[in-house]
Tab-separated table of C-alpha atoms in Angstrom:
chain	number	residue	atom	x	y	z
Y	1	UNK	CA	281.244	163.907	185.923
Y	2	UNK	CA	280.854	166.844	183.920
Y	3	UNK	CA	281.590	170.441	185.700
Y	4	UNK	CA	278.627	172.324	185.257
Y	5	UNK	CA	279.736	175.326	183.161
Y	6	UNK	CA	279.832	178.733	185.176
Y	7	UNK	CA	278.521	182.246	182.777
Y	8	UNK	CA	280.727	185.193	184.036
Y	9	UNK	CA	277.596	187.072	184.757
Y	10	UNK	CA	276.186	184.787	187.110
Y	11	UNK	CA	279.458	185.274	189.422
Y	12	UNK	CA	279.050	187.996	192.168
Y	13	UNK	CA	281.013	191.027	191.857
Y	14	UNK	CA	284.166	190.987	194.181
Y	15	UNK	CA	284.011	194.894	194.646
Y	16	UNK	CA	280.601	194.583	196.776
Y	17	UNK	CA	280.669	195.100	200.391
Y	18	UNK	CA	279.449	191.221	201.062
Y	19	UNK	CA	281.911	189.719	198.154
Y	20	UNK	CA	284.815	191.881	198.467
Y	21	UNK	CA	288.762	191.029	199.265
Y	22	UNK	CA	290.631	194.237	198.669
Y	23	UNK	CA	291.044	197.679	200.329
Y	24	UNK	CA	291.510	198.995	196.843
Y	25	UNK	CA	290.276	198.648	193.581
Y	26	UNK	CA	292.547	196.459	191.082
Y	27	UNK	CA	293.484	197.829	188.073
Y	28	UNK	CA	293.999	196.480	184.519
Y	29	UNK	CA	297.686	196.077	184.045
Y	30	UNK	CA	297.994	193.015	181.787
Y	31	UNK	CA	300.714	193.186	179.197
Y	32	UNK	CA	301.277	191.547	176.154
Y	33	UNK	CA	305.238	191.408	176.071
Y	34	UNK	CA	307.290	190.258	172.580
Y	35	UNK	CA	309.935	188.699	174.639
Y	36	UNK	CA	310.028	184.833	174.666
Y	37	UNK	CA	309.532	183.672	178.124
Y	38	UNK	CA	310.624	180.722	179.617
Y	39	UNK	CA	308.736	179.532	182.449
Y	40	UNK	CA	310.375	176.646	184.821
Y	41	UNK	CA	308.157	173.768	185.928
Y	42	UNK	CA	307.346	172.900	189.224
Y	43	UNK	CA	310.260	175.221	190.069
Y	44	UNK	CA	313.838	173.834	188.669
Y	45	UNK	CA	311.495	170.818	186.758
Y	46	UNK	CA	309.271	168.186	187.753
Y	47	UNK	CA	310.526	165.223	189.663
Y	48	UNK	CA	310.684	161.682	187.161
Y	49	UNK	CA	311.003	159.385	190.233
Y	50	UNK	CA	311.664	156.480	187.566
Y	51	UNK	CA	313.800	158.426	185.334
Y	52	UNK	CA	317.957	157.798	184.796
Y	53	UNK	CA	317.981	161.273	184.446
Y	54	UNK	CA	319.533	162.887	187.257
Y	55	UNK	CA	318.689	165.905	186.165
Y	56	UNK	CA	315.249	165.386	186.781
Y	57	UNK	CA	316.255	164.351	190.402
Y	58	UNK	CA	318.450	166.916	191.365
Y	59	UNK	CA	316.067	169.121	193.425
Y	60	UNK	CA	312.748	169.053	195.236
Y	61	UNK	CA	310.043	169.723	193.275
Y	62	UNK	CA	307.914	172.812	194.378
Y	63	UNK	CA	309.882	173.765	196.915
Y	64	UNK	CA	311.679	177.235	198.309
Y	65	UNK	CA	315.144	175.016	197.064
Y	66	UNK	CA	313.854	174.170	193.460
Y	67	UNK	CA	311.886	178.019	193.075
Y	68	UNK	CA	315.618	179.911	194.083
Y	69	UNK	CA	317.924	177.466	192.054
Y	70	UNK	CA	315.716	178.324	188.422
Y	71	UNK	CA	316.014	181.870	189.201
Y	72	UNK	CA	319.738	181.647	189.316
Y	73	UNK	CA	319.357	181.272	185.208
Y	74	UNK	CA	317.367	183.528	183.194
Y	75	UNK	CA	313.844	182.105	183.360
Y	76	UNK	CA	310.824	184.958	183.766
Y	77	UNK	CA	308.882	182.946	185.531
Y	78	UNK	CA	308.338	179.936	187.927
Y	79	UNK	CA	305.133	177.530	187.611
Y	80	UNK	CA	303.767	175.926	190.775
Y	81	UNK	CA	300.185	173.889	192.240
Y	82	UNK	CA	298.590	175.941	194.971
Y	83	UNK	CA	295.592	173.738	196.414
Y	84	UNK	CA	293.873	175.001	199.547
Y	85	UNK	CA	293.985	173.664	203.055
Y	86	UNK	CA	290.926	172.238	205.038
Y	87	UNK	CA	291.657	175.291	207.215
Y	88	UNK	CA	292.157	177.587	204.714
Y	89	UNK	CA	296.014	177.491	203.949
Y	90	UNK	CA	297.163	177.929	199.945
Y	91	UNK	CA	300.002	175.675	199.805
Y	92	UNK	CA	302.213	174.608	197.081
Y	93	UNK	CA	302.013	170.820	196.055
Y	94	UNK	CA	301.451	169.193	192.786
Y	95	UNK	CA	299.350	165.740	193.686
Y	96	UNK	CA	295.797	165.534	194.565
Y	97	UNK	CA	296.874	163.213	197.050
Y	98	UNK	CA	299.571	162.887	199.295
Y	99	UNK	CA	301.627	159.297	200.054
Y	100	UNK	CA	303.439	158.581	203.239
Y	101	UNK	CA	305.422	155.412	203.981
Y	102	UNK	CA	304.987	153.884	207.929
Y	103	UNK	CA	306.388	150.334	209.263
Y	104	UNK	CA	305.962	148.831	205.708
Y	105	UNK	CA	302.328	150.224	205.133
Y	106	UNK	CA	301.261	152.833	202.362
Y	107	UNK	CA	298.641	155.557	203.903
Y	108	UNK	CA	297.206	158.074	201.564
Y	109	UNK	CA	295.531	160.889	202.039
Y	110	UNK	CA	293.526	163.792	199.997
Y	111	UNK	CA	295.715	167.041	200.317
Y	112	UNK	CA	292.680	169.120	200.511
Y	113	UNK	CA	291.285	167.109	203.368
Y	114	UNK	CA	294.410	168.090	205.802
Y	115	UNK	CA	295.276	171.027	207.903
Y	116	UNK	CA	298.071	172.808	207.234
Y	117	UNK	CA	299.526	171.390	209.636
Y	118	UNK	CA	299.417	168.249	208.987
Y	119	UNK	CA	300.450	168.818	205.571
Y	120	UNK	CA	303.779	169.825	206.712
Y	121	UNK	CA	304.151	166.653	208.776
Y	122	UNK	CA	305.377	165.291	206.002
Y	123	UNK	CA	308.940	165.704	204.583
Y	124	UNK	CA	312.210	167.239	205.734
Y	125	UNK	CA	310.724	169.298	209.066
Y	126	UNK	CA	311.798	172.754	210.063
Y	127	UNK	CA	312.414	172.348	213.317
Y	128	UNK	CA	316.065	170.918	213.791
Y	129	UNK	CA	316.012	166.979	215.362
Y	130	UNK	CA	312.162	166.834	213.836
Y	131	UNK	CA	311.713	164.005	211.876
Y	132	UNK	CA	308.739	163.580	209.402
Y	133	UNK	CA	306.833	161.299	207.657
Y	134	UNK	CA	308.367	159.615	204.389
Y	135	UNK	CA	307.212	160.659	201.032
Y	136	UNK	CA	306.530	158.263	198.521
Y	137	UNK	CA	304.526	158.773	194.984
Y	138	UNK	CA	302.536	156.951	192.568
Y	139	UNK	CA	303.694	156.170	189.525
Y	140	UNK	CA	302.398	154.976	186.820
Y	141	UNK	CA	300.553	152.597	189.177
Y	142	UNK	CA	303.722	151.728	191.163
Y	143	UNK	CA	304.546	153.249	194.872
Y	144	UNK	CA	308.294	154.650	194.770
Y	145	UNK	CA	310.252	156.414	197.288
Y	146	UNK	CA	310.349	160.767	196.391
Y	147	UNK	CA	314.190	160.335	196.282
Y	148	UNK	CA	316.040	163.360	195.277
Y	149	UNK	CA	319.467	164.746	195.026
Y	150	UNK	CA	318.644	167.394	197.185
Y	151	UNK	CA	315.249	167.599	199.399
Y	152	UNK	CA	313.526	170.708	200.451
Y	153	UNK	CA	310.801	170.885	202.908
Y	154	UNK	CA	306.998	171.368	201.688
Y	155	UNK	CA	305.957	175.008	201.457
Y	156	UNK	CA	302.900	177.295	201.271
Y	157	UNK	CA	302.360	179.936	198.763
Y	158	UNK	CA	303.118	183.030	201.375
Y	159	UNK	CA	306.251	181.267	201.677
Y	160	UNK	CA	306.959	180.991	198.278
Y	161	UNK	CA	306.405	185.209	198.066
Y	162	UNK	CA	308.186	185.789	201.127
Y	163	UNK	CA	311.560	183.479	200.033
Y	164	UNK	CA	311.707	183.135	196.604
Y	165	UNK	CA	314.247	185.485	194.391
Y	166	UNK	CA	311.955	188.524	193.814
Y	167	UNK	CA	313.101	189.534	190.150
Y	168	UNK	CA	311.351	185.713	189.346
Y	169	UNK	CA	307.599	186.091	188.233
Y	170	UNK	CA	305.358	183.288	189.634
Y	171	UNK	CA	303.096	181.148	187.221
Y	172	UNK	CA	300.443	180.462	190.103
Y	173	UNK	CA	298.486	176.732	188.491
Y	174	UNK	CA	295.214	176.949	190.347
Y	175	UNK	CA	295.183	172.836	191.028
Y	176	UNK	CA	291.811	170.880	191.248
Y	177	UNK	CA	290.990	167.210	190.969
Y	178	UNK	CA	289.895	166.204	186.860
Y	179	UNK	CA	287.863	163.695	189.062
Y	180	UNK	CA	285.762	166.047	191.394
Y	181	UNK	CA	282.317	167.846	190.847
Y	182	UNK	CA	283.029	171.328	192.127
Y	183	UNK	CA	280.587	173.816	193.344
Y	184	UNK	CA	280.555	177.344	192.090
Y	185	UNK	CA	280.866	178.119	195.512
Y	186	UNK	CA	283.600	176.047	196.928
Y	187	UNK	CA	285.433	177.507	193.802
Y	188	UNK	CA	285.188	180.748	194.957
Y	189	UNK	CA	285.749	180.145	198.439
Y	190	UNK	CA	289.381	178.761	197.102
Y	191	UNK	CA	290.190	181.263	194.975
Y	192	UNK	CA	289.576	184.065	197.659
Y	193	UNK	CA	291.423	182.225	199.651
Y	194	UNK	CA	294.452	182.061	197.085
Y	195	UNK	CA	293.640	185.931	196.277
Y	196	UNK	CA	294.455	187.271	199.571
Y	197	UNK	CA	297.376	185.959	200.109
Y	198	UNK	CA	298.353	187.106	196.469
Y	199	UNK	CA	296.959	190.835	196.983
Y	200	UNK	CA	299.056	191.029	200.916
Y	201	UNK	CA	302.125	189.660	199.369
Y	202	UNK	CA	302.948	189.796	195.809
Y	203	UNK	CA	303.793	193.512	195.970
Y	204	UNK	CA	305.745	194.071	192.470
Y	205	UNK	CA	306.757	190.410	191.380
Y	206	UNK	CA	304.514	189.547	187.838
Y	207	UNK	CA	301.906	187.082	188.144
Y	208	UNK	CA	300.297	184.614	185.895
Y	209	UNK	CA	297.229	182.677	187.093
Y	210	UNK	CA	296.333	179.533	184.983
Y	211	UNK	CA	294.104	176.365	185.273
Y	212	UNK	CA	293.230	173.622	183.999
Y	213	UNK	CA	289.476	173.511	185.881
Y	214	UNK	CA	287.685	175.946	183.453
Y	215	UNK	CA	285.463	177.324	185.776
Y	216	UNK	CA	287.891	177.990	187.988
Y	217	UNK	CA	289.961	179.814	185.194
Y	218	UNK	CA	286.572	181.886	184.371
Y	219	UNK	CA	286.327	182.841	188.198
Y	220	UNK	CA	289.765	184.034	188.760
Y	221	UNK	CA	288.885	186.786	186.015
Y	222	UNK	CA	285.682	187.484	187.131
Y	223	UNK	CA	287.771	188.110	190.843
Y	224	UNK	CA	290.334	190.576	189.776
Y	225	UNK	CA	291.793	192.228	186.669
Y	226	UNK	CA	294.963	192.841	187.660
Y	227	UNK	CA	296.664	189.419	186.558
Y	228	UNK	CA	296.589	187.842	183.605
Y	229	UNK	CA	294.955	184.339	183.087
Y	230	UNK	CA	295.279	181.261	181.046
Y	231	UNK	CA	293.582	178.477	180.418
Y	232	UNK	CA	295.483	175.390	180.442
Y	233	UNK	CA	294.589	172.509	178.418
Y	234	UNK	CA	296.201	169.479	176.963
Y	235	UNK	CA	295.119	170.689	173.475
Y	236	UNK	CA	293.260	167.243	172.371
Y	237	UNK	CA	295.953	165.107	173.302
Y	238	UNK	CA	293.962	163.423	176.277
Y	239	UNK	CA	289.906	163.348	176.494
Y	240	UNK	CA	287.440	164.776	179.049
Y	241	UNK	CA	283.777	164.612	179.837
Y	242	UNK	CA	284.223	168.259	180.057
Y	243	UNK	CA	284.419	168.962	176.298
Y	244	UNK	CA	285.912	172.459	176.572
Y	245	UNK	CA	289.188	170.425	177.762
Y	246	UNK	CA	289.227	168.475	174.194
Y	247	UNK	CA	291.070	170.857	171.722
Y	248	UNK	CA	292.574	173.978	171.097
Y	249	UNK	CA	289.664	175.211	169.259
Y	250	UNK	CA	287.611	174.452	172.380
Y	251	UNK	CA	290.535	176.669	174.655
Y	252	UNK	CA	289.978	179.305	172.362
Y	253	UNK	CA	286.694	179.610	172.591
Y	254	UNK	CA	286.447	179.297	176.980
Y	255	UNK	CA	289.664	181.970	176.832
Y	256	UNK	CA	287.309	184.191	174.129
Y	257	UNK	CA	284.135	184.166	176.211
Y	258	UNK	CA	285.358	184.301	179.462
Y	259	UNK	CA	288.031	188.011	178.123
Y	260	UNK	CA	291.323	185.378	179.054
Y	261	UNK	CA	294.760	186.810	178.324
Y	262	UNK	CA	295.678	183.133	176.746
Y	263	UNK	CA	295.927	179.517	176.545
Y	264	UNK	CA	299.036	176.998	177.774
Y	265	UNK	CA	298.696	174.108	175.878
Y	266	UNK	CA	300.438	170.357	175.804
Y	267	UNK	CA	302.840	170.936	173.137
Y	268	UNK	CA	301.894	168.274	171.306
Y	269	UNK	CA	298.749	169.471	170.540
Y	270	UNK	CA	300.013	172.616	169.322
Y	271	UNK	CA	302.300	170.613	166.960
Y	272	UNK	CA	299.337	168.235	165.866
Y	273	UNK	CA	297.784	171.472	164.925
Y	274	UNK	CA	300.235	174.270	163.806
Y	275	UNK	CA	297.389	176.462	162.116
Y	276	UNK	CA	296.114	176.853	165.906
Y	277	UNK	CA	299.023	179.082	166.793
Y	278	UNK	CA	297.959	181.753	164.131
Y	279	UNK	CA	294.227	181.531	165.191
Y	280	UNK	CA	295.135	182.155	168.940
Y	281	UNK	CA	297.099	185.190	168.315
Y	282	UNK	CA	294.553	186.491	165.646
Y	283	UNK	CA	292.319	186.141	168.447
Y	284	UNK	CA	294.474	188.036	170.342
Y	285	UNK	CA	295.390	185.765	172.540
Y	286	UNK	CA	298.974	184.255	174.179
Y	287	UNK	CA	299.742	181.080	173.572
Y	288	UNK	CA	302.192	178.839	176.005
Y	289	UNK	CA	302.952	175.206	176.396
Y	290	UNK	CA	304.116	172.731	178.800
Y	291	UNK	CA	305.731	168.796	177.922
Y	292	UNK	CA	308.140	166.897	177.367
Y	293	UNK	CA	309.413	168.087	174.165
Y	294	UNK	CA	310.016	171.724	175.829
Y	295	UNK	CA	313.419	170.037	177.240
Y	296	UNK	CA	314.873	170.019	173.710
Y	297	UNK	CA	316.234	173.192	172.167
Y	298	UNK	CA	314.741	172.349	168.872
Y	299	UNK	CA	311.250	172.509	169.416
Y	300	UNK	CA	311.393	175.011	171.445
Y	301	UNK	CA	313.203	177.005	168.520
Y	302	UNK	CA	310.205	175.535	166.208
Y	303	UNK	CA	308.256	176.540	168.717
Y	304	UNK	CA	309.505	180.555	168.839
Y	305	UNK	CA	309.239	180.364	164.927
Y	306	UNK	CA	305.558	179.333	164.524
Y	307	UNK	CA	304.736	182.550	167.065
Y	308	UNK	CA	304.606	180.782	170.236
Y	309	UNK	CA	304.721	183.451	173.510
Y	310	UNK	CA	307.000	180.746	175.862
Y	311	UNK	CA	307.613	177.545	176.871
Y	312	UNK	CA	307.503	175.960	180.327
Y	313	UNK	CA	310.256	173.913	180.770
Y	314	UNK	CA	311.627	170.855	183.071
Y	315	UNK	CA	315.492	171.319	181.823
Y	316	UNK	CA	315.718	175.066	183.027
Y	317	UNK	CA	319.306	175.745	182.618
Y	318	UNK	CA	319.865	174.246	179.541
Y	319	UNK	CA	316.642	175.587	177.721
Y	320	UNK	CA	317.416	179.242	179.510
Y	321	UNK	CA	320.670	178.940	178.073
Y	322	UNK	CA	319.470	178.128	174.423
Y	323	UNK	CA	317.035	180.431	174.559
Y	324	UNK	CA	320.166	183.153	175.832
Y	325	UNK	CA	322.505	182.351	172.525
Y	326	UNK	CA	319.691	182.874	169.863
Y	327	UNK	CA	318.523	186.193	171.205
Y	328	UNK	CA	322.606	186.746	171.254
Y	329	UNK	CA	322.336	185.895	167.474
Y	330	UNK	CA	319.319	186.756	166.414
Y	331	UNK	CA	318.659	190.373	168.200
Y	332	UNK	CA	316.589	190.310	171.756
Y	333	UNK	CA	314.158	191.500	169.674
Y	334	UNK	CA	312.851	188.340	168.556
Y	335	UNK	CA	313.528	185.469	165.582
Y	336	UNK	CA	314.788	186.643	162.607
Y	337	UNK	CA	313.038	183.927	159.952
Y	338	UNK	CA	314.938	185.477	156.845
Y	339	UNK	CA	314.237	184.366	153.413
Y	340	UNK	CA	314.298	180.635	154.212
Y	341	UNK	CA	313.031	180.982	157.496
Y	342	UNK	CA	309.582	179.621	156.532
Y	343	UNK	CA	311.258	176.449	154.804
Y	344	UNK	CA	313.408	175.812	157.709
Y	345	UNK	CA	309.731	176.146	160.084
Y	346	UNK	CA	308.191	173.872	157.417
Y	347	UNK	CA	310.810	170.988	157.771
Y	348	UNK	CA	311.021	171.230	161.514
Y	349	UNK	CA	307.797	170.969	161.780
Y	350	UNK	CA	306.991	167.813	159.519
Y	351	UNK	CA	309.864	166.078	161.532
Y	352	UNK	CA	308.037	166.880	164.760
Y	353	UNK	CA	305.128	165.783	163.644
Y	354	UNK	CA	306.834	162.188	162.136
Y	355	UNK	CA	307.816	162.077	165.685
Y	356	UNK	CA	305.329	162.676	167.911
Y	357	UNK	CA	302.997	159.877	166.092
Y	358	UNK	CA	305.217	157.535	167.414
């Protein structure tokens, strides 16, 4: 079903006595920064369970392990899912459900519907001797066993603050269920929920906040200033009731309306529609994006050249590194295009676009 579209000015100021989280008022301190950021995904990348790529095996995805390893290269930020407890708890998991292996059976469960502690039941356990319950995941239809190089236990988001290298910026996803009806109000419950814990811990480490749910993106603005927020969207490349999730044109205009900093889009869509790229940041707006083709140094170049802000990435040290040698060449001040740089953007980008229709 449909999400039923929230108007900013229907959503209760968070400075009132009844609605209010902070001690202090939040200031504006968003900034719109020329430097090319690279942003690492789920931490060090995503797990590919069915991939012969080890390096998308090596480390626990959202974990304290994964978070510390990308900041040993020179990414700005780290992306992560924060979903919220049944008692209350942000924690940091990507699924909206959570598989556990027992005597042969499958049992899955909602992560939303658990308490935190039985969230952290499952996985490697803190407590030495402990032994918890065995992770599997879905995919692609197909149960497989959340084998990795090297495992990490699950963590919450005050973790995450509290262990993770501090000159790393944290991309916070704000992760709800493309399947569930939410309430305005259970929303906003989440998001305070997610807010305090921000506010008590982030101290001076840069924060992103982005979402796919667009409501939820709207709220999050309407609930503080002091962080920017973006509107994530696969940028046409996969439909939704909800049409504001159908195009870039469509993230424009939620990120517009509801005074976003910018959109992260699939990256396909941004190559299935290059002129997007200069109507975003016309609009005055940051553009990012997330996929599959942000693990290869060229697109991400094509990417830089077209006027893209960053690129979150699964194949952190070698994009970091790629990203390192052209700002070497080119100045840290950005791409130099040069004479021929707009014939060199203009082949690139009809090659990409050859291959991403197959």
């Amino acid at each position: 079903m449909a999400t039923k579209a929230v108007h900013v000015s229907d959503v209760p100021n968070p400075h009132t006595a009844s609605f209010s989280l902070y001690s202090k008022p939040i200031v504006s301190e968003v900034e719109h920064s020329p430097k090319f950021v690279v942003i690492g995904h789920r931490g060090h990348g995503m797990n590919m369970l069915q991939s012969s790529d080890r390096r998308m095996k090596a480390f626990k995805e959202n974990s304290i392990l994964s978070f510390n390893k990308a900041a040993n290269h020179s990414v700005d930020y780290i992306e992560f899912d924060v979903q919220v407890t049944k008692d209350d708890v942000p924690i940091i998991f990507h699924d909206d459900f959570i598989l556990h292996q027992e005597h042969g059976s499958i049992f899955e469960n909602r992560v939303t519907d658990l308490t935190c502690d039985e969230f952290f039941s499952y996985g490697p356990q803190r407590e030495a001797g402990s032994v918890g319950k065995t992770l599997v995941r879905k995919v692609n239809g197909n149960v497989v066993g959340w084998d990795v190089e090297l495992d990490d236990q699950l963590c919450s988001l005050q973790e995450a603050f509290e262990k993770v290298n501090p000159k790393v910026g944290f991309n916070v996803e704000l992760k709800f269920d493309d399947n569930v009806d939410y309430k305005q109000d259970h929303l906003i419950h989440a998001l305070q929920v997610i807010l305090k814990v921000v506010n008590e811990h982030a101290k001076e480490r840069p924060i992103i906040f982005s979402s796919f749910q667009p409501d939820a993106a709207l709220l999050i603005k309407k609930l503080q200033q002091r962080y920017p927020v973006y509107f994530l969207t696969n940028g046409g490349t996969e439909l939704y009731s909800d049409v504001r999730r159908n195009s870039l044109e469509e993230a424009k205009k939620v990120a517009l309306e509801g005074g976003l900093d910018g959109i992260v889009s699939e990256v396909k869509g941004v190559f299935r529609n290059p002129s997007a790229v200069r109507e975003i940041k016309e609009a005055n707006l940051s553009l990012l994006t997330y996929g599959k083709l942000n693990n290869y140094p060229e697109t991400v170049h094509v990417q830089r050249l077209m006027g893209v802000d960053g690129v979150i990435v699964d194949l952190v040290e070698e994009i970091t590194r790629a990203v390192d040698e052209t700002n070497m060449r080119k100045g840290s001040g950005g791409v130099e295009k040069g004479e021929n740089g707009g014939i060199e953007l203009s082949f690139l980008l009809n090659l990409i676009s050859q291959v991403i229709q197959h």
